[in-house]
Structure formats: structure tokens, C-alpha cells
GROMACS .gro file of N, CA and C in nm:
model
  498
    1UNK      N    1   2.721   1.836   3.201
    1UNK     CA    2   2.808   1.826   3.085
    1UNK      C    3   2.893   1.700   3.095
    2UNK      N    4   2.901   1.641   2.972
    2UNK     CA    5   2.991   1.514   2.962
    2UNK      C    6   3.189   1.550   2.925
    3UNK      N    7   3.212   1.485   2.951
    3UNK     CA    8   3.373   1.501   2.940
    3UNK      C    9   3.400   1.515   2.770
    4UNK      N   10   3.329   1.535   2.685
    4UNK     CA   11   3.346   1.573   2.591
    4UNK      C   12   3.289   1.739   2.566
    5UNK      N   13   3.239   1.815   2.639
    5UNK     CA   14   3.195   1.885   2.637
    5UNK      C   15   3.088   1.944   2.635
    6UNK      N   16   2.971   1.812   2.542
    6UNK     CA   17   2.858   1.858   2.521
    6UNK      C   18   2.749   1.784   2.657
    7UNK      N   19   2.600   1.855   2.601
    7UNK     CA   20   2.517   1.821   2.715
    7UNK      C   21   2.450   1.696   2.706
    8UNK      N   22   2.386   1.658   2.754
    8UNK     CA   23   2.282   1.531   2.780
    8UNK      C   24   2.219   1.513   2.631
    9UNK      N   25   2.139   1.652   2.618
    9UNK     CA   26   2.047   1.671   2.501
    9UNK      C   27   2.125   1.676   2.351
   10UNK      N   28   2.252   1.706   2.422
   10UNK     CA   29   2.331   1.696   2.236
   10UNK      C   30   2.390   1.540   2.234
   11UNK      N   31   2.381   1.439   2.339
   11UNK     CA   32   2.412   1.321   2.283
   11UNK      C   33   2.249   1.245   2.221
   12UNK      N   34   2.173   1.284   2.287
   12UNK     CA   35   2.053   1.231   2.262
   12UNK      C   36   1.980   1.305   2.087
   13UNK      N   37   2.012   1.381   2.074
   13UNK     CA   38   2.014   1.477   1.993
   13UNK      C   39   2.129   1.375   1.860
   14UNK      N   40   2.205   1.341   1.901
   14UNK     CA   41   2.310   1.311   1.767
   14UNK      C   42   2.301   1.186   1.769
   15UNK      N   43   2.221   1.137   1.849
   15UNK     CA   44   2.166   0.936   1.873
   15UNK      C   45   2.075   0.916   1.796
   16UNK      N   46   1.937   1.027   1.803
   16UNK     CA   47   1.818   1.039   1.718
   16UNK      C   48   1.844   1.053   1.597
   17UNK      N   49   1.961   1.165   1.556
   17UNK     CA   50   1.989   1.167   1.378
   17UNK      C   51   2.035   1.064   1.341
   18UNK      N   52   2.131   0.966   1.437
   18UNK     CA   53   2.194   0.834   1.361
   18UNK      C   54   2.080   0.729   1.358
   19UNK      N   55   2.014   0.747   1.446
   19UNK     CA   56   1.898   0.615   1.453
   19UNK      C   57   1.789   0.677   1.271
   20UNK      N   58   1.766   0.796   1.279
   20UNK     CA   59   1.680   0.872   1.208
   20UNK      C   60   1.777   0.839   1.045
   21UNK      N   61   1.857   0.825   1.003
   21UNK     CA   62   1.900   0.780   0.946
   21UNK      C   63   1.936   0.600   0.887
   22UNK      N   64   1.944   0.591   1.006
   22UNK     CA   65   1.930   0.443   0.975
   22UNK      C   66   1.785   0.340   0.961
   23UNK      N   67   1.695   0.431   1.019
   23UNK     CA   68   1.582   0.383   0.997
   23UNK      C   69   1.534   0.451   0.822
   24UNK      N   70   1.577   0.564   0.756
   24UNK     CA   71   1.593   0.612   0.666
   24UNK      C   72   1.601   0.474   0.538
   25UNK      N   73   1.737   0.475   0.550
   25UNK     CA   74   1.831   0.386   0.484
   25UNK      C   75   1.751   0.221   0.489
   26UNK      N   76   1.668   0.139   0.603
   26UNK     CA   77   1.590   0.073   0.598
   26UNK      C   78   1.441   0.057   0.532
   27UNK      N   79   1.422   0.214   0.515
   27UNK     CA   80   1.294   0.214   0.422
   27UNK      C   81   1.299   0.228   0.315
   28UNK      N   82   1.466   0.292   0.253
   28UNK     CA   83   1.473   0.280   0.138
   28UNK      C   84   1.495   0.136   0.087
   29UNK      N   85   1.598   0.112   0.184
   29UNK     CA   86   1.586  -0.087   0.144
   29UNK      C   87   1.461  -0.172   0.108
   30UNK      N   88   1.365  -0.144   0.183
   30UNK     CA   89   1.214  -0.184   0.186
   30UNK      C   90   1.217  -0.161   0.054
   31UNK      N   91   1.198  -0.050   0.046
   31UNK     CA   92   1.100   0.017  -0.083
   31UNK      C   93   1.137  -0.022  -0.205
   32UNK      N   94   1.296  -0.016  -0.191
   32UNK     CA   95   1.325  -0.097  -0.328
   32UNK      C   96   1.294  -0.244  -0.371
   33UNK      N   97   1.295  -0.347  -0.251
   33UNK     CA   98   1.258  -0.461  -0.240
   33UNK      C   99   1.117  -0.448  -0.273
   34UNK      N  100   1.047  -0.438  -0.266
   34UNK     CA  101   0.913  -0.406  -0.286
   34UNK      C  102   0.826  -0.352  -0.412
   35UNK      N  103   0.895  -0.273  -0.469
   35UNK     CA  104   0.930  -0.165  -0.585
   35UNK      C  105   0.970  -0.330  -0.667
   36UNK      N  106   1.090  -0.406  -0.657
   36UNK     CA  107   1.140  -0.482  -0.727
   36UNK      C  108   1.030  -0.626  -0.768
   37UNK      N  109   0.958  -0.685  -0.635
   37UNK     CA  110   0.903  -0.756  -0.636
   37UNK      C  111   0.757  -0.756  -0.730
   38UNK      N  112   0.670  -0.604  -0.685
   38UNK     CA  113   0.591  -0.590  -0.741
   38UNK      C  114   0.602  -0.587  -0.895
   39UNK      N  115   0.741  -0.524  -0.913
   39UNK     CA  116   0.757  -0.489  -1.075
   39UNK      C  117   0.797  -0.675  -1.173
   40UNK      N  118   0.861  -0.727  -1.095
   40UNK     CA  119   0.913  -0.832  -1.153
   40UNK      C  120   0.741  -0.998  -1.099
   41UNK      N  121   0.688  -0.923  -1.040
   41UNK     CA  122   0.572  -1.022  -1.069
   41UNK      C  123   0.461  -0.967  -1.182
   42UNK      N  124   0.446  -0.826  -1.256
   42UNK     CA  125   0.391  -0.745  -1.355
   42UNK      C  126   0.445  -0.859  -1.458
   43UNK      N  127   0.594  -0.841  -1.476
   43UNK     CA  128   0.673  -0.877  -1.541
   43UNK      C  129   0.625  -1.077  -1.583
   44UNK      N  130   0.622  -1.093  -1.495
   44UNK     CA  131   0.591  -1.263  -1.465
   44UNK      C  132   0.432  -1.267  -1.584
   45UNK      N  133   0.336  -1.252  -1.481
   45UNK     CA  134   0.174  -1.208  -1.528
   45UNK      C  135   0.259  -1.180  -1.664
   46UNK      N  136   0.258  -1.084  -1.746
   46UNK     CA  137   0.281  -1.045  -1.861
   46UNK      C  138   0.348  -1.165  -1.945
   47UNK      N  139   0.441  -1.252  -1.909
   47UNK     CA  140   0.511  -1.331  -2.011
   47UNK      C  141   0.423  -1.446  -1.992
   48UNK      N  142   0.340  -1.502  -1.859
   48UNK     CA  143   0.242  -1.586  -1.905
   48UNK      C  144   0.138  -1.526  -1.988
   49UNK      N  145   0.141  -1.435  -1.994
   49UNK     CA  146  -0.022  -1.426  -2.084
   49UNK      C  147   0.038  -1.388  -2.239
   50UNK      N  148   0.147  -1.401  -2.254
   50UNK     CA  149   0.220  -1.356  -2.377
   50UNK      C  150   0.204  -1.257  -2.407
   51UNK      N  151   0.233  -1.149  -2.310
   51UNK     CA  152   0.293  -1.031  -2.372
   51UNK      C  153   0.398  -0.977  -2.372
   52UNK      N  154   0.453  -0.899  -2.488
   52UNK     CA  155   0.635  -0.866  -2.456
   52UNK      C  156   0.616  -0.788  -2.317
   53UNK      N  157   0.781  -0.840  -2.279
   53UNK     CA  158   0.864  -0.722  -2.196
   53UNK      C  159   0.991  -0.700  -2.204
   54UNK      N  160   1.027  -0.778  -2.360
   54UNK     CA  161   1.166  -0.709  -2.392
   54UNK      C  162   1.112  -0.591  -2.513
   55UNK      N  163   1.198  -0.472  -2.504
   55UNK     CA  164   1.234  -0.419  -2.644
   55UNK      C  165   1.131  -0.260  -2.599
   56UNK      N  166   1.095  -0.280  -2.474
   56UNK     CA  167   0.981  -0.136  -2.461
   56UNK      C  168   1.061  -0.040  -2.377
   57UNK      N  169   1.106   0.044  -2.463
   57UNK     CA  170   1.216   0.138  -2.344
   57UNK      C  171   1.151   0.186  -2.246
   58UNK      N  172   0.998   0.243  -2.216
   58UNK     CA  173   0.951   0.272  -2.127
   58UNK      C  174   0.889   0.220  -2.045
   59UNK      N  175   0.900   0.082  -2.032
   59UNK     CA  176   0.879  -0.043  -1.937
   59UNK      C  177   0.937  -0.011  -1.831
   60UNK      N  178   1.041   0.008  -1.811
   60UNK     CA  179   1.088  -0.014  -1.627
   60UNK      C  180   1.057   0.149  -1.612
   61UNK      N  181   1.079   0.272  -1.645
   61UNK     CA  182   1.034   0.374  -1.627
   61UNK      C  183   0.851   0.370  -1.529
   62UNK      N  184   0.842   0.275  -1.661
   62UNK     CA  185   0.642   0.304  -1.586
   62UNK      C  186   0.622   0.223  -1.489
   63UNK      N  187   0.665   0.099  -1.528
   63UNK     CA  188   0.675  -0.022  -1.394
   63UNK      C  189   0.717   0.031  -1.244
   64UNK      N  190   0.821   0.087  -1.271
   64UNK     CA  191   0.895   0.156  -1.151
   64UNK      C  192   0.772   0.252  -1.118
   65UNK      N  193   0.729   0.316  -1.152
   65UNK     CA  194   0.610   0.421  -1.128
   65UNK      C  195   0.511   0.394  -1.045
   66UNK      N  196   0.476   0.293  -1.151
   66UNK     CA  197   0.337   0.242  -1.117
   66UNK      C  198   0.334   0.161  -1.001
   67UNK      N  199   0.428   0.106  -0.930
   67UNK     CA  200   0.480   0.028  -0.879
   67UNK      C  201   0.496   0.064  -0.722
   68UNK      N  202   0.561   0.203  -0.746
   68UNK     CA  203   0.536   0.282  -0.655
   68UNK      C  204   0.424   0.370  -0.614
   69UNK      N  205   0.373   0.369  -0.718
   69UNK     CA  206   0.183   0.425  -0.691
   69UNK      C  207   0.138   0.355  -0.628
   70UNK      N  208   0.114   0.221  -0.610
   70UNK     CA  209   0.056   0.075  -0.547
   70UNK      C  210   0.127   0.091  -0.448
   71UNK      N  211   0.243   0.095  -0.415
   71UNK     CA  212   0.233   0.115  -0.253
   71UNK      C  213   0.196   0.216  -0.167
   72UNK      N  214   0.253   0.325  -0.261
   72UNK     CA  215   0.170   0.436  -0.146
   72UNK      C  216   0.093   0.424  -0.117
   73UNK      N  217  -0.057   0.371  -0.225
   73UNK     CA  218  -0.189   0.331  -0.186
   73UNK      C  219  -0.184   0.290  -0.069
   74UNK      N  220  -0.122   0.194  -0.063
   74UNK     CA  221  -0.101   0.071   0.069
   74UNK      C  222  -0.069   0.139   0.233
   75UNK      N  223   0.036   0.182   0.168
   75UNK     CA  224   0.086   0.314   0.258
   75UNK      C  225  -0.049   0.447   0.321
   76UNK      N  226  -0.066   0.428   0.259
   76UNK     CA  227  -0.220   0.601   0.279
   76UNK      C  228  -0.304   0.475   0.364
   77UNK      N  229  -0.362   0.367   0.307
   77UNK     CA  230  -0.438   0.272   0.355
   77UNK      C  231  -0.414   0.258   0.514
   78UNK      N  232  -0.277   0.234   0.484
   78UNK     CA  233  -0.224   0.212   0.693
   78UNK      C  234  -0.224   0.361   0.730
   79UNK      N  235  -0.181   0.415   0.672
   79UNK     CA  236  -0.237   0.556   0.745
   79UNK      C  237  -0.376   0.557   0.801
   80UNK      N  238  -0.467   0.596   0.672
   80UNK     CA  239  -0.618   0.604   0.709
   80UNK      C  240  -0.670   0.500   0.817
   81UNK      N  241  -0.634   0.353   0.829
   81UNK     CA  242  -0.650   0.266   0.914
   81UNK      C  243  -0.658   0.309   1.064
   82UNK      N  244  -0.506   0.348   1.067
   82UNK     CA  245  -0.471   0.394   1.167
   82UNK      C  246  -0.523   0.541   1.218
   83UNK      N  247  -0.588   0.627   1.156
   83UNK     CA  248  -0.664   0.728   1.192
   83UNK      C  249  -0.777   0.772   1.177
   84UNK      N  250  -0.886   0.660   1.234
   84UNK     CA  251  -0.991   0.663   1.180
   84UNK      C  252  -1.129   0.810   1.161
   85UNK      N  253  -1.049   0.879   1.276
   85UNK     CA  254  -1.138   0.991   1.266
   85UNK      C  255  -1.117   1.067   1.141
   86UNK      N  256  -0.997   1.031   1.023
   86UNK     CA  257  -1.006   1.116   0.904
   86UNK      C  258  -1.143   1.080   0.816
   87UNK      N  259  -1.202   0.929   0.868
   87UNK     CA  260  -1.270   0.933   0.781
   87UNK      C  261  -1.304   0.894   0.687
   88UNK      N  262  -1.166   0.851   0.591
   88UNK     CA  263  -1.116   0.800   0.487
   88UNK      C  264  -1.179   0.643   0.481
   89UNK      N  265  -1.174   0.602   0.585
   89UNK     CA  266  -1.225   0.414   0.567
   89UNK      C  267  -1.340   0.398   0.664
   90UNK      N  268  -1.391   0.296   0.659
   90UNK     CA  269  -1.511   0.284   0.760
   90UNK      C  270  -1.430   0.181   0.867
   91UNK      N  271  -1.346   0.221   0.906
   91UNK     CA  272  -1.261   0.150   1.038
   91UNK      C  273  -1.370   0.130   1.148
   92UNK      N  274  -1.318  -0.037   1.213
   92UNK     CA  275  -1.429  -0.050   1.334
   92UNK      C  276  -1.568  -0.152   1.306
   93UNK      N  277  -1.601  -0.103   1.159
   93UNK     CA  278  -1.728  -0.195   1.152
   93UNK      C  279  -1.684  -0.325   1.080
   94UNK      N  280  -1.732  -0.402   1.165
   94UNK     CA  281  -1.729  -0.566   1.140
   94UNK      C  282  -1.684  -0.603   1.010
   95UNK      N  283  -1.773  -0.530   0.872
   95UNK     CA  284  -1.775  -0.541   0.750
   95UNK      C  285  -1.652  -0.507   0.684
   96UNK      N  286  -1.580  -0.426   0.742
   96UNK     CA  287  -1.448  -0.382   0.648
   96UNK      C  288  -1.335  -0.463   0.732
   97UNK      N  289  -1.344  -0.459   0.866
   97UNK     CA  290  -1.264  -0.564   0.973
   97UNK      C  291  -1.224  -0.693   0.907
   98UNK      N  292  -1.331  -0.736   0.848
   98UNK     CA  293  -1.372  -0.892   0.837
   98UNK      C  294  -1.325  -0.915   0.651
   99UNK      N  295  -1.373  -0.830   0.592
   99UNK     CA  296  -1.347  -0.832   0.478
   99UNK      C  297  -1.263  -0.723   0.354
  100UNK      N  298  -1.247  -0.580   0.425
  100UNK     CA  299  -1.160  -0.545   0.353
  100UNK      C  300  -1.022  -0.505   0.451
  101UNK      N  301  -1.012  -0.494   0.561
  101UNK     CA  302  -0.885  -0.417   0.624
  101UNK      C  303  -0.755  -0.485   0.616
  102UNK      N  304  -0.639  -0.447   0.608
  102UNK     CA  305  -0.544  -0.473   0.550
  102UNK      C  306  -0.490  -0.561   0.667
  103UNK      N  307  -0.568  -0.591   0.783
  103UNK     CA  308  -0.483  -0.691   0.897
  103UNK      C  309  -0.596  -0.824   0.840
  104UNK      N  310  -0.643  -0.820   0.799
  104UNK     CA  311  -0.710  -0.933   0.688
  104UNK      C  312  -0.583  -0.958   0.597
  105UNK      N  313  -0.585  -0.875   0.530
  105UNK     CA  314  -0.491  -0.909   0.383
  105UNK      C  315  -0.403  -0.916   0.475
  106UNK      N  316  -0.353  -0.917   0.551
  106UNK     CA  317  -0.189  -0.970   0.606
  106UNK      C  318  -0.222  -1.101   0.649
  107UNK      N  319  -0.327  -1.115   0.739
  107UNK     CA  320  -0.299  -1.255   0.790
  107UNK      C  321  -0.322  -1.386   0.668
  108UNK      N  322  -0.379  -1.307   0.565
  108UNK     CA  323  -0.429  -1.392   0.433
  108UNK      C  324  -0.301  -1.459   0.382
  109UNK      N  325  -0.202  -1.340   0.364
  109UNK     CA  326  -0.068  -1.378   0.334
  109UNK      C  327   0.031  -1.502   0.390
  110UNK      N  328  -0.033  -1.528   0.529
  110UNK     CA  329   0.095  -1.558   0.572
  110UNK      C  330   0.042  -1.725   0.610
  111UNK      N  331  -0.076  -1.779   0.538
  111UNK     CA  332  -0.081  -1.872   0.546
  111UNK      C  333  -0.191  -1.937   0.342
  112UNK      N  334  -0.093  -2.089   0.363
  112UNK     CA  335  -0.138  -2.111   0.231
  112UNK      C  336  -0.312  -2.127   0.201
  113UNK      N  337  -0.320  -2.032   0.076
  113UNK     CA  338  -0.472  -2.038   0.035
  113UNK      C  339  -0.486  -2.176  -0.061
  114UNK      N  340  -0.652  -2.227  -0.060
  114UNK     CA  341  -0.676  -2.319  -0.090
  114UNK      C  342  -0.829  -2.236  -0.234
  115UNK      N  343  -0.817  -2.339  -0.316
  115UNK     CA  344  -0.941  -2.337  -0.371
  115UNK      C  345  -0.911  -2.200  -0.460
  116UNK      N  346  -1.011  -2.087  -0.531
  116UNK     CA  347  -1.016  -2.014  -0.564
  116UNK      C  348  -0.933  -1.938  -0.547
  117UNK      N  349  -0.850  -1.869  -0.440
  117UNK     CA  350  -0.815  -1.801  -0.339
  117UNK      C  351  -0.656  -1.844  -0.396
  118UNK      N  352  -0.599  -1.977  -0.434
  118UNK     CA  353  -0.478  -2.018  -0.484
  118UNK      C  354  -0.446  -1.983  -0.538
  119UNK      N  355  -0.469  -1.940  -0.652
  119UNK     CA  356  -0.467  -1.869  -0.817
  119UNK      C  357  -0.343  -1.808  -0.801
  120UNK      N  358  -0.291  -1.727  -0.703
  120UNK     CA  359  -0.214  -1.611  -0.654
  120UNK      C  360  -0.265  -1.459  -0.692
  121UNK      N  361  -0.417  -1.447  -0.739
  121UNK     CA  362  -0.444  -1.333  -0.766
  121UNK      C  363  -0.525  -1.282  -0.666
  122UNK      N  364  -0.581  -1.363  -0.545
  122UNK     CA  365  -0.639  -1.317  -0.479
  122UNK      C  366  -0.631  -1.150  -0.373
  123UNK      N  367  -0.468  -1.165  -0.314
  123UNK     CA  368  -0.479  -1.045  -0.288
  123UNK      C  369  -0.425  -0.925  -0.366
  124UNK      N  370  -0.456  -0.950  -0.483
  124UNK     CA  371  -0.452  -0.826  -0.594
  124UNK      C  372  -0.571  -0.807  -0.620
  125UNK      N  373  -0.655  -0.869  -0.601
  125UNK     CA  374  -0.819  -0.858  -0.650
  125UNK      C  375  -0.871  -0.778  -0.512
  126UNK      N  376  -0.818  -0.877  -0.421
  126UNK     CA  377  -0.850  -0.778  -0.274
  126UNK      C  378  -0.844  -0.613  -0.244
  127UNK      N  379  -0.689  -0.590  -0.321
  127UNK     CA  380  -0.645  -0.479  -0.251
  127UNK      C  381  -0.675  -0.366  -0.376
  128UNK      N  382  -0.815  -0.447  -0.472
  128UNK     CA  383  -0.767  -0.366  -0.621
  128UNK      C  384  -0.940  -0.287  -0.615
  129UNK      N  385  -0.992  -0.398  -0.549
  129UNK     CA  386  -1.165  -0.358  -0.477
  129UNK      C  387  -1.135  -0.261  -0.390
  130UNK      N  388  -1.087  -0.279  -0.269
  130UNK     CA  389  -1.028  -0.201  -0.171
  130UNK      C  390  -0.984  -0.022  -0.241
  131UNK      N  391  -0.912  -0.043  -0.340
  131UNK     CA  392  -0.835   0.119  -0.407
  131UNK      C  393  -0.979   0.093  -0.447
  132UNK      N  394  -1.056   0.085  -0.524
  132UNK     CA  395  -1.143   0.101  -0.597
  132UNK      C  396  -1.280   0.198  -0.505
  133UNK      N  397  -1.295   0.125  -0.421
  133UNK     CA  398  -1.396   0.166  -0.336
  133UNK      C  399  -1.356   0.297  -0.223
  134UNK      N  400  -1.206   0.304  -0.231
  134UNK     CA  401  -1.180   0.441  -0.160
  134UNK      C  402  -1.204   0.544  -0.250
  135UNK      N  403  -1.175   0.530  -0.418
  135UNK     CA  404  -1.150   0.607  -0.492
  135UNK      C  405  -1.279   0.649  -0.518
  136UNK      N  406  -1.375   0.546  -0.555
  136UNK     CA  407  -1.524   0.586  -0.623
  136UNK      C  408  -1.640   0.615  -0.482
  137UNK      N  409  -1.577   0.552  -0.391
  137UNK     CA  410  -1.711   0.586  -0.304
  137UNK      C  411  -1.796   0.392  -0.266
  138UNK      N  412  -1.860   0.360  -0.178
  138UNK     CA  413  -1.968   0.281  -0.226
  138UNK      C  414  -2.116   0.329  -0.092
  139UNK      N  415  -2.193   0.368  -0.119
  139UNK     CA  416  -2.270   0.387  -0.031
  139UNK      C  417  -2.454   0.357  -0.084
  140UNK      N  418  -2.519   0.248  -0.024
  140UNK     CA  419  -2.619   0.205  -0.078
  140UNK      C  420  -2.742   0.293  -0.073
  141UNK      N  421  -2.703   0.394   0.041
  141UNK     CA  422  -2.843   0.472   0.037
  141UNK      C  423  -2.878   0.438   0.162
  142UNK      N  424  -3.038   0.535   0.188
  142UNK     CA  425  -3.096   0.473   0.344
  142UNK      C  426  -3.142   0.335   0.318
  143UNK      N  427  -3.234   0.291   0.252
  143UNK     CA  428  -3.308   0.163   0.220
  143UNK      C  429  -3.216   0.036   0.333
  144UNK      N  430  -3.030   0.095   0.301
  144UNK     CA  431  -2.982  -0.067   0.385
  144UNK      C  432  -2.926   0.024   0.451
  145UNK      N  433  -2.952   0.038   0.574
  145UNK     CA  434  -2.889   0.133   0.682
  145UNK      C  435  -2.734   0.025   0.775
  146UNK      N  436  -2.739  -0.090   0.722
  146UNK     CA  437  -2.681  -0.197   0.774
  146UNK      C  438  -2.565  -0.181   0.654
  147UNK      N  439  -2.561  -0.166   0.510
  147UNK     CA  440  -2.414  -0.153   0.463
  147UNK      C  441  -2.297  -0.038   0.524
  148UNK      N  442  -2.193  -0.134   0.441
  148UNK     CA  443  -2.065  -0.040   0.441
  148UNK      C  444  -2.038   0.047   0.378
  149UNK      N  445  -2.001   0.167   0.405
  149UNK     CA  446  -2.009   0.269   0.332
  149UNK      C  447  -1.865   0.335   0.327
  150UNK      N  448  -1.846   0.399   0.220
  150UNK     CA  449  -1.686   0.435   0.190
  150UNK      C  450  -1.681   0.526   0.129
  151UNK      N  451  -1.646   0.676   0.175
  151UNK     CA  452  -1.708   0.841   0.061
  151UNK      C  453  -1.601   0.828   0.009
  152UNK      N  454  -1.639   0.869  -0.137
  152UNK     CA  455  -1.561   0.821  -0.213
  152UNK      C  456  -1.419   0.972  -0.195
  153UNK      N  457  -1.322   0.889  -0.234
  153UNK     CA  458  -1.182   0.983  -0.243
  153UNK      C  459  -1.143   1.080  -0.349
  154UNK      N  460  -1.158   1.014  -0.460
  154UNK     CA  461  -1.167   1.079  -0.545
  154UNK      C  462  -1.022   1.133  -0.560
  155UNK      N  463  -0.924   1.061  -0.608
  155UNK     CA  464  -0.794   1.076  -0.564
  155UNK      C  465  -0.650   1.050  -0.722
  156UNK      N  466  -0.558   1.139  -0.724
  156UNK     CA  467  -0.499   1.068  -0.831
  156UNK      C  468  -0.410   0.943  -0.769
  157UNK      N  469  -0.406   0.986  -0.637
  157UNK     CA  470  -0.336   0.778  -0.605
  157UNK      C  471  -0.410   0.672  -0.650
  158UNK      N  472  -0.566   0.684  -0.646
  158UNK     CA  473  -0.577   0.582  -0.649
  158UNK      C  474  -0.661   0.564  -0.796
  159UNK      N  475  -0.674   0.629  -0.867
  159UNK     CA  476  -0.698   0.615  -1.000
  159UNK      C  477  -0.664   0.488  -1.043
  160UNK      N  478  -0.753   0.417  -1.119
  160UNK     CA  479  -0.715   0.312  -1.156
  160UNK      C  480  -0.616   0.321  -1.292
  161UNK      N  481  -0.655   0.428  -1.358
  161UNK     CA  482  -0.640   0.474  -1.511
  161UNK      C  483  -0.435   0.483  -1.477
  162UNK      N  484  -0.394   0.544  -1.337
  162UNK     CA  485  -0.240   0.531  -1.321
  162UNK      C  486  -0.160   0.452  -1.295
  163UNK      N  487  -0.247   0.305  -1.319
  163UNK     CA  488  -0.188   0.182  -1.285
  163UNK      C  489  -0.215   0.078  -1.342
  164UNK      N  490  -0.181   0.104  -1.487
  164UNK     CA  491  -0.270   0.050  -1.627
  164UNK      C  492  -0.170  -0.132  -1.585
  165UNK      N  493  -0.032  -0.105  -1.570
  165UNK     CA  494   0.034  -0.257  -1.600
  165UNK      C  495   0.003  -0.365  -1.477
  166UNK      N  496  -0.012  -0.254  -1.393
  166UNK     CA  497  -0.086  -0.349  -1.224
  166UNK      C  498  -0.192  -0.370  -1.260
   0.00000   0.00000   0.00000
């Protein structure tokens, strides 16, 4: 017992709720940053291609939504990544390593693209194939015993139909 009375396990115990909280309070920070960015580049896309985004009361309602649908995706993605025995992704083979896994799309990020790839739509096209192919499935059959294969999810996250402004 400590000179306050309590034991070992109740300081460690009331360390974990403050840490458990503050790591809390950091993901909500995230999320809103994130939430904000995604919604205000919708926003961007939309006024170049001339479409309104003043005067629609249910604009930031759905934006905000939808917004947050796209990350969870992202979110489930690092999940499934990270646990490959669910199944969910074809983790491991060269083909999704190399071309769809999200430590691709990160390192894509963090250095400038050239050529095609500049546009800034690239990793929205990336990560939009990616939802696409968890959601529908892609599997060629025996004939190419060498593709990637992805059973399909079949999921309302990743519906494309719930993420009409993304």
C-alpha cells in the first residue's frame, strides 16, 4: 500500500483510465481532422467541376457522413490487413502487397507523384478499386490459378451507392 492508501493496481488502474482517455480525446482530434479534410477536398472537386455547394442544407449533414463512411472503410482495411486469417483481403501475396495494400498507398503519399499519378486523384482511384473489390468480390476462376482473389464482402460500408459525393 502507498501512503495514500491505495494499492499498486489502483494507481496503475487510474494511469490506464487517464492515458485511455487521452488517447480517446486524440482520436477524436484525428477524426475530426480527417472528417474535415476529406469533406472540404469533396467540397474543392465540386467547385472545380462547377457544381454548387452553397444553398444545400443537407450538404454538410451527408458530407459529414459520407466522410466518415470512407474512413471506416480505411479503418476495417487496417483491421483486415492486420488479421489476415479473417480472410477479408488476400494479405501476403505479392499482388495485393505490391499493388493494392494500404502500406503502398501510404508510402505513395509521402512522396511527390509524377505523370498520370499527379492529377491528385490517384489515391482515390486506388483506395476506390480497393472498396470496390472487397465489396464485389474479384476471383478469375481455375483457368488463372496465379490471380488475386478477393471474396467478395458484400457490405453496407462499403457500398459504393453510400458514398455518392466521394
Amino acid at each position: 500500500y502507498y501512503s495514500d492508501g491505495k494499492t499498486e493496481l489502483d494507481h496503475y488502474t487510474e494511469d490506464s483510465e487517464k492515458h485511455a482517455v487521452g488517447v480517446s480525446e486524440d482520436l477524436r482530434e484525428g477524426l475530426r481532422i480527417s472528417v474535415e479534410k476529406i469533406a472540404n477536398e469533396v467540397l474543392t472537386r465540386r467547385r472545380e467541376q462547377g457544381l454548387s455547394v452553397d444553398g444545400i442544407p443537407e450538404l454538410p449533414r451527408d458530407l459529414t457522413t459520407q466522410s466518415l463512411r470512407f474512413l471506416y472503410r480505411i479503418l476495417f482495411l487496417l483491421f483486415a490487413e492486420a488479421r489476415p486469417e479473417l480472410g477479408v483481403l488476400p494479405v501476403g501475396t505479392p499482388e495485393y502487397e505490391s499493388g493494392y495494400g494500404l502500406d503502398r498507398l501510404r508510402e505513395l503519399v509521402q512522396v511527390p507523384l509524377t505523370g498520370r499519378s499527379a492529377d491528385g486523384h490517384h489515391l482515390h482511384e486506388s483506395l476506390d478499386r480497393l472498396f470496390r473489390l472487397v465489396n464485389t468480390g474479384h476471383n478469375p476462376g481455375r483457368k488463372d490459378t496465379d490471380a488475386i482473389v478477393f471474396e467478395p464482402l458484400r457490405s453496407d460500408l462499403f457500398d459504393p451507392q453510400k458514398t455518392p459525393l466521394i
